[in-house]
Amino acid sequence: MPPSEWKHDAQDGNLREHMTQALMSVLKLGDKGSVEVGLQLADDSVFQAQLDCVRTIVGDGLAALRIALTDTSERKQTEDTLRYSEQRFDDIARASADWIWEVNAEGTYTFASNNVQDMLGYNPAEIVGKTPFDFMPPGEMERVAAEF
């Protein structure tokens, strides 16, 4: 979307000054910078973007800035959806009378609901990072492993 289609509606009247100072800092110090911004478009919709800036040398050793603006709207929407889904899972797990757990591909617990304490006597922090085999009596691990 060409810059001529953007319009600026800053809550902070010094936004332009802050951005100018940040860009000049990158130019002078040789840093690189990145910031997420919301830009209001001419149709009043908001365009979520990441502004990346890096100092480079051009021509006769002159310092210049390379600036890239990347649309992050879809990523932001995905992150919001994931956060909502995680919150729903957490709410359901906490409300359930059952012990709910989650394991990764290596079989290590990555989540254990609070009800594990009622069932096994361990608090969730004692479960996470371990495998089911860590909680089996001697000989049981071999028996279960053979069944699988």
mmCIF file of N, CA and C in Angstrom, residues 9-135:
data_model
loop_
_atom_site.group_PDB
_atom_site.id
_atom_site.type_symbol
_atom_site.label_atom_id
_atom_site.label_comp_id
_atom_site.label_asym_id
_atom_site.label_seq_id
_atom_site.Cartn_x
_atom_site.Cartn_y
_atom_site.Cartn_z
ATOM 1 N N ASP A 9 -2.827 9.413 12.878
ATOM 2 C CA ASP A 9 -3.711 9.841 13.949
ATOM 3 C C ASP A 9 -3.053 9.430 15.263
ATOM 4 N N ALA A 10 -1.960 10.109 15.614
ATOM 5 C CA ALA A 10 -1.173 9.732 16.782
ATOM 6 C C ALA A 10 -1.822 10.215 18.067
ATOM 7 N N GLN A 11 -1.820 9.370 19.079
ATOM 8 C CA GLN A 11 -2.284 9.772 20.396
ATOM 9 C C GLN A 11 -1.247 10.681 21.030
ATOM 10 N N ASP A 12 0.023 10.403 20.767
ATOM 11 C CA ASP A 12 1.116 11.217 21.283
ATOM 12 C C ASP A 12 1.495 12.209 20.190
ATOM 13 N N GLY A 13 1.303 13.481 20.425
ATOM 14 C CA GLY A 13 1.595 14.489 19.417
ATOM 15 C C GLY A 13 3.046 14.518 19.002
ATOM 16 N N ASN A 14 3.931 13.857 19.772
ATOM 17 C CA ASN A 14 5.362 13.854 19.456
ATOM 18 C C ASN A 14 5.800 12.581 18.746
ATOM 19 N N LEU A 15 4.861 11.807 18.223
ATOM 20 C CA LEU A 15 5.219 10.550 17.586
ATOM 21 C C LEU A 15 6.238 10.763 16.473
ATOM 22 N N ARG A 16 6.026 11.745 15.635
ATOM 23 C CA ARG A 16 6.944 12.009 14.528
ATOM 24 C C ARG A 16 8.340 12.304 15.074
ATOM 25 N N GLU A 17 8.403 13.088 16.150
ATOM 26 C CA GLU A 17 9.695 13.423 16.754
ATOM 27 C C GLU A 17 10.374 12.180 17.320
ATOM 28 N N HIS A 18 9.595 11.329 18.003
ATOM 29 C CA HIS A 18 10.156 10.091 18.558
ATOM 30 C C HIS A 18 10.696 9.191 17.442
ATOM 31 N N MET A 19 9.929 9.046 16.384
ATOM 32 C CA MET A 19 10.369 8.202 15.262
ATOM 33 C C MET A 19 11.622 8.785 14.620
ATOM 34 N N THR A 20 11.670 10.093 14.449
ATOM 35 C CA THR A 20 12.832 10.738 13.853
ATOM 36 C C THR A 20 14.065 10.501 14.718
ATOM 37 N N GLN A 21 13.926 10.664 16.037
ATOM 38 C CA GLN A 21 15.053 10.432 16.941
ATOM 39 C C GLN A 21 15.522 8.979 16.875
ATOM 40 N N ALA A 22 14.576 8.046 16.841
ATOM 41 C CA ALA A 22 14.938 6.628 16.768
ATOM 42 C C ALA A 22 15.682 6.328 15.469
ATOM 43 N N LEU A 23 15.190 6.842 14.355
ATOM 44 C CA LEU A 23 15.852 6.600 13.070
ATOM 45 C C LEU A 23 17.234 7.257 13.025
ATOM 46 N N MET A 24 17.367 8.458 13.580
ATOM 47 C CA MET A 24 18.664 9.137 13.608
ATOM 48 C C MET A 24 19.649 8.388 14.498
ATOM 49 N N SER A 25 19.167 7.792 15.570
ATOM 50 C CA SER A 25 20.023 6.994 16.446
ATOM 51 C C SER A 25 20.592 5.806 15.686
ATOM 52 N N VAL A 26 19.750 5.135 14.920
ATOM 53 C CA VAL A 26 20.207 4.016 14.110
ATOM 54 C C VAL A 26 21.231 4.500 13.091
ATOM 55 N N LEU A 27 20.959 5.621 12.465
ATOM 56 C CA LEU A 27 21.861 6.164 11.448
ATOM 57 C C LEU A 27 23.219 6.521 12.049
ATOM 58 N N LYS A 28 23.232 7.155 13.208
ATOM 59 C CA LYS A 28 24.479 7.617 13.819
ATOM 60 C C LYS A 28 25.256 6.503 14.501
ATOM 61 N N LEU A 29 24.557 5.602 15.191
ATOM 62 C CA LEU A 29 25.221 4.601 16.011
ATOM 63 C C LEU A 29 25.467 3.290 15.292
ATOM 64 N N GLY A 30 24.931 3.141 14.108
ATOM 65 C CA GLY A 30 25.139 1.897 13.373
ATOM 66 C C GLY A 30 24.314 0.742 13.895
ATOM 67 N N ASP A 31 23.313 1.046 14.661
ATOM 68 C CA ASP A 31 22.421 0.021 15.189
ATOM 69 C C ASP A 31 21.481 -0.483 14.108
ATOM 70 N N LYS A 32 20.642 -1.355 14.548
ATOM 71 C CA LYS A 32 19.457 -1.676 13.769
ATOM 72 C C LYS A 32 18.298 -1.593 14.734
ATOM 73 N N GLY A 33 17.148 -1.303 14.235
ATOM 74 C CA GLY A 33 15.996 -1.153 15.100
ATOM 75 C C GLY A 33 14.772 -1.791 14.508
ATOM 76 N N SER A 34 13.845 -2.111 15.399
ATOM 77 C CA SER A 34 12.602 -2.731 14.967
ATOM 78 C C SER A 34 11.507 -2.302 15.926
ATOM 79 N N VAL A 35 10.353 -1.973 15.375
ATOM 80 C CA VAL A 35 9.222 -1.594 16.208
ATOM 81 C C VAL A 35 7.938 -2.027 15.517
ATOM 82 N N GLU A 36 6.976 -2.458 16.316
ATOM 83 C CA GLU A 36 5.671 -2.790 15.758
ATOM 84 C C GLU A 36 4.810 -1.549 15.823
ATOM 85 N N VAL A 37 4.114 -1.270 14.746
ATOM 86 C CA VAL A 37 3.293 -0.070 14.664
ATOM 87 C C VAL A 37 1.924 -0.405 14.092
ATOM 88 N N GLY A 38 0.965 0.376 14.494
ATOM 89 C CA GLY A 38 -0.356 0.317 13.881
ATOM 90 C C GLY A 38 -0.524 1.592 13.070
ATOM 91 N N LEU A 39 -0.820 1.455 11.824
ATOM 92 C CA LEU A 39 -1.010 2.613 10.951
ATOM 93 C C LEU A 39 -2.465 2.672 10.540
ATOM 94 N N GLN A 40 -3.053 3.839 10.686
ATOM 95 C CA GLN A 40 -4.447 4.004 10.297
ATOM 96 C C GLN A 40 -4.489 4.375 8.823
ATOM 97 N N LEU A 41 -5.227 3.601 8.052
ATOM 98 C CA LEU A 41 -5.338 3.821 6.623
ATOM 99 C C LEU A 41 -6.430 4.831 6.310
ATOM 100 N N ALA A 42 -6.471 5.258 5.083
ATOM 101 C CA ALA A 42 -7.436 6.263 4.650
ATOM 102 C C ALA A 42 -8.881 5.825 4.891
ATOM 103 N N ASP A 43 -9.142 4.508 4.845
ATOM 104 C CA ASP A 43 -10.501 4.014 5.079
ATOM 105 C C ASP A 43 -10.783 3.770 6.567
ATOM 106 N N ASP A 44 -9.894 4.246 7.432
ATOM 107 C CA ASP A 44 -9.967 4.137 8.889
ATOM 108 C C ASP A 44 -9.682 2.745 9.429
ATOM 109 N N SER A 45 -9.352 1.781 8.576
ATOM 110 C CA SER A 45 -8.922 0.485 9.079
ATOM 111 C C SER A 45 -7.489 0.632 9.587
ATOM 112 N N VAL A 46 -7.072 -0.330 10.417
ATOM 113 C CA VAL A 46 -5.724 -0.280 10.984
ATOM 114 C C VAL A 46 -4.874 -1.367 10.341
ATOM 115 N N PHE A 47 -3.710 -0.968 9.938
ATOM 116 C CA PHE A 47 -2.733 -1.831 9.286
ATOM 117 C C PHE A 47 -1.644 -2.121 10.313
ATOM 118 N N GLN A 48 -1.522 -3.378 10.776
ATOM 119 C CA GLN A 48 -0.493 -3.756 11.736
ATOM 120 C C GLN A 48 0.783 -4.065 10.966
ATOM 121 N N ALA A 49 1.877 -3.453 11.391
ATOM 122 C CA ALA A 49 3.121 -3.619 10.645
ATOM 123 C C ALA A 49 4.317 -3.643 11.580
ATOM 124 N N GLN A 50 5.397 -4.186 11.063
ATOM 125 C CA GLN A 50 6.683 -4.117 11.750
ATOM 126 C C GLN A 50 7.591 -3.249 10.912
ATOM 127 N N LEU A 51 8.174 -2.257 11.549
ATOM 128 C CA LEU A 51 9.087 -1.333 10.892
ATOM 129 C C LEU A 51 10.496 -1.736 11.300
ATOM 130 N N ASP A 52 11.294 -2.178 10.336
ATOM 131 C CA ASP A 52 12.680 -2.570 10.580
ATOM 132 C C ASP A 52 13.596 -1.560 9.913
ATOM 133 N N CYS A 53 14.645 -1.201 10.611
ATOM 134 C CA CYS A 53 15.561 -0.188 10.111
ATOM 135 C C CYS A 53 16.988 -0.661 10.372
ATOM 136 N N VAL A 54 17.854 -0.536 9.383
ATOM 137 C CA VAL A 54 19.255 -0.904 9.539
ATOM 138 C C VAL A 54 20.141 0.130 8.845
ATOM 139 N N ARG A 55 21.264 0.414 9.455
ATOM 140 C CA ARG A 55 22.216 1.372 8.889
ATOM 141 C C ARG A 55 23.066 0.649 7.859
ATOM 142 N N THR A 56 23.306 1.294 6.752
ATOM 143 C CA THR A 56 24.137 0.732 5.698
ATOM 144 C C THR A 56 25.011 1.850 5.124
ATOM 145 N N ILE A 57 26.064 1.479 4.447
ATOM 146 C CA ILE A 57 26.957 2.452 3.810
ATOM 147 C C ILE A 57 26.726 2.374 2.306
ATOM 148 N N VAL A 58 26.537 3.535 1.689
ATOM 149 C CA VAL A 58 26.300 3.587 0.244
ATOM 150 C C VAL A 58 27.280 4.562 -0.402
ATOM 151 N N GLY A 59 27.432 4.424 -1.700
ATOM 152 C CA GLY A 59 28.230 5.379 -2.481
ATOM 153 C C GLY A 59 29.597 5.630 -1.910
ATOM 154 N N ASP A 60 29.902 6.878 -1.630
ATOM 155 C CA ASP A 60 31.215 7.291 -1.145
ATOM 156 C C ASP A 60 31.329 7.194 0.368
ATOM 157 N N GLY A 61 30.857 6.120 0.938
ATOM 158 C CA GLY A 61 30.953 5.928 2.377
ATOM 159 C C GLY A 61 29.883 6.655 3.166
ATOM 160 N N LEU A 62 28.864 7.107 2.494
ATOM 161 C CA LEU A 62 27.780 7.803 3.171
ATOM 162 C C LEU A 62 26.878 6.801 3.895
ATOM 163 N N ALA A 63 26.460 7.174 5.098
ATOM 164 C CA ALA A 63 25.540 6.335 5.858
ATOM 165 C C ALA A 63 24.126 6.571 5.356
ATOM 166 N N ALA A 64 23.394 5.499 5.252
ATOM 167 C CA ALA A 64 21.994 5.576 4.828
ATOM 168 C C ALA A 64 21.194 4.577 5.650
ATOM 169 N N LEU A 65 19.900 4.713 5.618
ATOM 170 C CA LEU A 65 19.017 3.793 6.315
ATOM 171 C C LEU A 65 18.256 2.955 5.311
ATOM 172 N N ARG A 66 18.155 1.691 5.611
ATOM 173 C CA ARG A 66 17.262 0.816 4.859
ATOM 174 C C ARG A 66 16.096 0.523 5.778
ATOM 175 N N ILE A 67 14.928 0.838 5.312
ATOM 176 C CA ILE A 67 13.731 0.681 6.125
ATOM 177 C C ILE A 67 12.769 -0.247 5.404
ATOM 178 N N ALA A 68 12.262 -1.210 6.156
ATOM 179 C CA ALA A 68 11.282 -2.143 5.595
ATOM 180 C C ALA A 68 10.049 -2.120 6.477
ATOM 181 N N LEU A 69 8.902 -2.104 5.847
ATOM 182 C CA LEU A 69 7.627 -2.152 6.547
ATOM 183 C C LEU A 69 6.944 -3.459 6.139
ATOM 184 N N THR A 70 6.718 -4.322 7.124
ATOM 185 C CA THR A 70 6.153 -5.642 6.862
ATOM 186 C C THR A 70 4.767 -5.743 7.477
ATOM 187 N N ASP A 71 3.807 -6.188 6.700
ATOM 188 C CA ASP A 71 2.444 -6.380 7.182
ATOM 189 C C ASP A 71 2.437 -7.528 8.195
ATOM 190 N N THR A 72 2.043 -7.248 9.419
ATOM 191 C CA THR A 72 1.970 -8.269 10.462
ATOM 192 C C THR A 72 0.537 -8.523 10.908
ATOM 193 N N SER A 73 -0.427 -8.018 10.156
ATOM 194 C CA SER A 73 -1.838 -8.145 10.545
ATOM 195 C C SER A 73 -2.246 -9.597 10.734
ATOM 196 N N GLU A 74 -1.875 -10.454 9.790
ATOM 197 C CA GLU A 74 -2.275 -11.865 9.876
ATOM 198 C C GLU A 74 -1.605 -12.541 11.061
ATOM 199 N N ARG A 75 -0.311 -12.252 11.286
ATOM 200 C CA ARG A 75 0.396 -12.837 12.421
ATOM 201 C C ARG A 75 -0.240 -12.390 13.737
ATOM 202 N N LYS A 76 -0.588 -11.095 13.834
ATOM 203 C CA LYS A 76 -1.226 -10.578 15.044
ATOM 204 C C LYS A 76 -2.560 -11.282 15.287
ATOM 205 N N GLN A 77 -3.338 -11.484 14.238
ATOM 206 C CA GLN A 77 -4.625 -12.167 14.368
ATOM 207 C C GLN A 77 -4.412 -13.609 14.832
ATOM 208 N N THR A 78 -3.409 -14.273 14.276
ATOM 209 C CA THR A 78 -3.094 -15.647 14.675
ATOM 210 C C THR A 78 -2.668 -15.698 16.140
ATOM 211 N N GLU A 79 -1.840 -14.752 16.564
ATOM 212 C CA GLU A 79 -1.414 -14.697 17.962
ATOM 213 C C GLU A 79 -2.600 -14.481 18.886
ATOM 214 N N ASP A 80 -3.510 -13.589 18.520
ATOM 215 C CA ASP A 80 -4.705 -13.334 19.330
ATOM 216 C C ASP A 80 -5.572 -14.582 19.434
ATOM 217 N N THR A 81 -5.736 -15.286 18.322
ATOM 218 C CA THR A 81 -6.526 -16.519 18.303
ATOM 219 C C THR A 81 -5.883 -17.583 19.179
ATOM 220 N N LEU A 82 -4.566 -17.700 19.102
ATOM 221 C CA LEU A 82 -3.846 -18.680 19.921
ATOM 222 C C LEU A 82 -3.983 -18.347 21.405
ATOM 223 N N ARG A 83 -3.832 -17.086 21.763
ATOM 224 C CA ARG A 83 -3.987 -16.682 23.162
ATOM 225 C C ARG A 83 -5.394 -17.027 23.675
ATOM 226 N N TYR A 84 -6.405 -16.769 22.858
ATOM 227 C CA TYR A 84 -7.779 -17.082 23.241
ATOM 228 C C TYR A 84 -7.947 -18.593 23.436
ATOM 229 N N SER A 85 -7.394 -19.379 22.522
ATOM 230 C CA SER A 85 -7.496 -20.826 22.612
ATOM 231 C C SER A 85 -6.788 -21.349 23.864
ATOM 232 N N GLU A 86 -5.608 -20.819 24.150
ATOM 233 C CA GLU A 86 -4.875 -21.240 25.345
ATOM 234 C C GLU A 86 -5.651 -20.890 26.614
ATOM 235 N N GLN A 87 -6.273 -19.727 26.629
ATOM 236 C CA GLN A 87 -7.051 -19.321 27.794
ATOM 237 C C GLN A 87 -8.266 -20.233 27.976
ATOM 238 N N ARG A 88 -8.919 -20.598 26.877
ATOM 239 C CA ARG A 88 -10.066 -21.511 26.965
ATOM 240 C C ARG A 88 -9.634 -22.862 27.515
ATOM 241 N N PHE A 89 -8.517 -23.404 27.008
ATOM 242 C CA PHE A 89 -8.007 -24.686 27.490
ATOM 243 C C PHE A 89 -7.720 -24.596 28.988
ATOM 244 N N ASP A 90 -7.052 -23.521 29.401
ATOM 245 C CA ASP A 90 -6.711 -23.346 30.813
ATOM 246 C C ASP A 90 -7.977 -23.273 31.665
ATOM 247 N N ASP A 91 -8.979 -22.536 31.206
ATOM 248 C CA ASP A 91 -10.241 -22.424 31.949
ATOM 249 C C ASP A 91 -10.930 -23.779 32.091
ATOM 250 N N ILE A 92 -10.963 -24.550 31.015
ATOM 251 C CA ILE A 92 -11.599 -25.880 31.043
ATOM 252 C C ILE A 92 -10.833 -26.817 31.964
ATOM 253 N N ALA A 93 -9.501 -26.805 31.860
ATOM 254 C CA ALA A 93 -8.673 -27.687 32.689
ATOM 255 C C ALA A 93 -8.855 -27.364 34.165
ATOM 256 N N ARG A 94 -8.959 -26.097 34.495
ATOM 257 C CA ARG A 94 -9.106 -25.700 35.902
ATOM 258 C C ARG A 94 -10.503 -26.042 36.429
ATOM 259 N N ALA A 95 -11.506 -26.019 35.565
ATOM 260 C CA ALA A 95 -12.876 -26.286 35.994
ATOM 261 C C ALA A 95 -13.182 -27.783 36.070
ATOM 262 N N SER A 96 -12.404 -28.605 35.399
ATOM 263 C CA SER A 96 -12.665 -30.040 35.344
ATOM 264 C C SER A 96 -12.272 -30.722 36.650
ATOM 265 N N ALA A 97 -13.021 -31.749 37.009
ATOM 266 C CA ALA A 97 -12.686 -32.555 38.183
ATOM 267 C C ALA A 97 -11.634 -33.603 37.847
ATOM 268 N N ASP A 98 -11.337 -33.771 36.570
ATOM 269 C CA ASP A 98 -10.360 -34.770 36.133
ATOM 270 C C ASP A 98 -8.950 -34.191 36.164
ATOM 271 N N TRP A 99 -7.976 -35.100 36.153
ATOM 272 C CA TRP A 99 -6.590 -34.668 35.987
ATOM 273 C C TRP A 99 -6.358 -34.571 34.483
ATOM 274 N N ILE A 100 -6.024 -33.393 34.022
ATOM 275 C CA ILE A 100 -5.759 -33.166 32.606
ATOM 276 C C ILE A 100 -4.279 -32.865 32.464
ATOM 277 N N TRP A 101 -3.641 -33.521 31.511
ATOM 278 C CA TRP A 101 -2.224 -33.288 31.285
ATOM 279 C C TRP A 101 -1.931 -33.188 29.805
ATOM 280 N N GLU A 102 -0.756 -32.692 29.523
ATOM 281 C CA GLU A 102 -0.290 -32.540 28.152
ATOM 282 C C GLU A 102 1.167 -32.993 28.140
ATOM 283 N N VAL A 103 1.548 -33.754 27.120
ATOM 284 C CA VAL A 103 2.940 -34.191 26.986
ATOM 285 C C VAL A 103 3.460 -33.786 25.616
ATOM 286 N N ASN A 104 4.765 -33.616 25.513
ATOM 287 C CA ASN A 104 5.367 -33.300 24.214
ATOM 288 C C ASN A 104 5.743 -34.585 23.491
ATOM 289 N N ALA A 105 6.406 -34.470 22.355
ATOM 290 C CA ALA A 105 6.744 -35.631 21.523
ATOM 291 C C ALA A 105 7.669 -36.611 22.245
ATOM 292 N N GLU A 106 8.426 -36.137 23.230
ATOM 293 C CA GLU A 106 9.321 -37.015 23.993
ATOM 294 C C GLU A 106 8.613 -37.665 25.178
ATOM 295 N N GLY A 107 7.338 -37.365 25.362
ATOM 296 C CA GLY A 107 6.574 -37.943 26.467
ATOM 297 C C GLY A 107 6.750 -37.197 27.781
ATOM 298 N N THR A 108 7.312 -36.006 27.737
ATOM 299 C CA THR A 108 7.514 -35.201 28.936
ATOM 300 C C THR A 108 6.283 -34.343 29.184
ATOM 301 N N TYR A 109 5.841 -34.321 30.437
ATOM 302 C CA TYR A 109 4.691 -33.486 30.780
ATOM 303 C C TYR A 109 5.039 -32.016 30.549
ATOM 304 N N THR A 110 4.167 -31.312 29.820
ATOM 305 C CA THR A 110 4.320 -29.874 29.618
ATOM 306 C C THR A 110 3.218 -29.107 30.339
ATOM 307 N N PHE A 111 2.201 -29.810 30.789
ATOM 308 C CA PHE A 111 1.102 -29.204 31.540
ATOM 309 C C PHE A 111 0.475 -30.273 32.420
ATOM 310 N N ALA A 112 0.092 -29.874 33.615
ATOM 311 C CA ALA A 112 -0.681 -30.745 34.503
ATOM 312 C C ALA A 112 -1.667 -29.861 35.248
ATOM 313 N N SER A 113 -2.934 -30.262 35.233
ATOM 314 C CA SER A 113 -3.954 -29.473 35.933
ATOM 315 C C SER A 113 -3.777 -29.624 37.438
ATOM 316 N N ASN A 114 -4.404 -28.739 38.170
ATOM 317 C CA ASN A 114 -4.274 -28.744 39.627
ATOM 318 C C ASN A 114 -4.801 -30.024 40.273
ATOM 319 N N ASN A 115 -5.690 -30.727 39.595
ATOM 320 C CA ASN A 115 -6.277 -31.933 40.176
ATOM 321 C C ASN A 115 -5.288 -33.086 40.319
ATOM 322 N N VAL A 116 -4.108 -32.956 39.757
ATOM 323 C CA VAL A 116 -3.090 -33.982 39.950
ATOM 324 C C VAL A 116 -2.756 -34.102 41.441
ATOM 325 N N GLN A 117 -2.860 -33.004 42.166
ATOM 326 C CA GLN A 117 -2.561 -33.036 43.589
ATOM 327 C C GLN A 117 -3.576 -33.902 44.340
ATOM 328 N N ASP A 118 -4.852 -33.784 43.957
ATOM 329 C CA ASP A 118 -5.882 -34.605 44.604
ATOM 330 C C ASP A 118 -5.712 -36.079 44.268
ATOM 331 N N MET A 119 -5.271 -36.377 43.042
ATOM 332 C CA MET A 119 -5.185 -37.770 42.599
ATOM 333 C C MET A 119 -3.880 -38.438 43.011
ATOM 334 N N LEU A 120 -2.750 -37.741 42.825
ATOM 335 C CA LEU A 120 -1.449 -38.368 43.056
ATOM 336 C C LEU A 120 -0.649 -37.750 44.198
ATOM 337 N N GLY A 121 -1.090 -36.594 44.676
ATOM 338 C CA GLY A 121 -0.374 -35.948 45.764
ATOM 339 C C GLY A 121 0.749 -35.019 45.325
ATOM 340 N N TYR A 122 0.966 -34.886 44.013
ATOM 341 C CA TYR A 122 1.995 -33.980 43.494
ATOM 342 C C TYR A 122 1.332 -32.684 43.051
ATOM 343 N N ASN A 123 2.021 -31.558 43.252
ATOM 344 C CA ASN A 123 1.489 -30.330 42.681
ATOM 345 C C ASN A 123 1.937 -30.259 41.220
ATOM 346 N N PRO A 124 1.260 -29.495 40.383
ATOM 347 C CA PRO A 124 1.579 -29.472 38.953
ATOM 348 C C PRO A 124 3.043 -29.171 38.651
ATOM 349 N N ALA A 125 3.674 -28.314 39.426
ATOM 350 C CA ALA A 125 5.084 -27.970 39.175
ATOM 351 C C ALA A 125 6.000 -29.182 39.345
ATOM 352 N N GLU A 126 5.606 -30.131 40.180
ATOM 353 C CA GLU A 126 6.414 -31.342 40.379
ATOM 354 C C GLU A 126 6.251 -32.330 39.228
ATOM 355 N N ILE A 127 5.198 -32.193 38.444
ATOM 356 C CA ILE A 127 4.917 -33.095 37.326
ATOM 357 C C ILE A 127 5.577 -32.595 36.040
ATOM 358 N N VAL A 128 5.419 -31.287 35.770
ATOM 359 C CA VAL A 128 5.918 -30.706 34.521
ATOM 360 C C VAL A 128 7.436 -30.916 34.425
ATOM 361 N N GLY A 129 7.859 -31.383 33.245
ATOM 362 C CA GLY A 129 9.277 -31.647 33.002
ATOM 363 C C GLY A 129 9.668 -33.099 33.223
ATOM 364 N N LYS A 130 8.745 -33.895 33.740
ATOM 365 C CA LYS A 130 9.017 -35.317 33.979
ATOM 366 C C LYS A 130 8.176 -36.159 33.035
ATOM 367 N N THR A 131 8.420 -37.437 33.018
ATOM 368 C CA THR A 131 7.649 -38.363 32.186
ATOM 369 C C THR A 131 6.785 -39.239 33.092
ATOM 370 N N PRO A 132 5.791 -39.915 32.537
ATOM 371 C CA PRO A 132 4.982 -40.823 33.354
ATOM 372 C C PRO A 132 5.832 -41.894 34.036
ATOM 373 N N PHE A 133 6.923 -42.311 33.381
ATOM 374 C CA PHE A 133 7.780 -43.353 33.955
ATOM 375 C C PHE A 133 8.438 -42.905 35.253
ATOM 376 N N ASP A 134 8.620 -41.585 35.414
ATOM 377 C CA ASP A 134 9.224 -41.066 36.646
ATOM 378 C C ASP A 134 8.334 -41.306 37.860
ATOM 379 N N PHE A 135 7.064 -41.627 37.640
ATOM 380 C CA PHE A 135 6.126 -41.793 38.741
ATOM 381 C C PHE A 135 5.676 -43.247 38.909
#
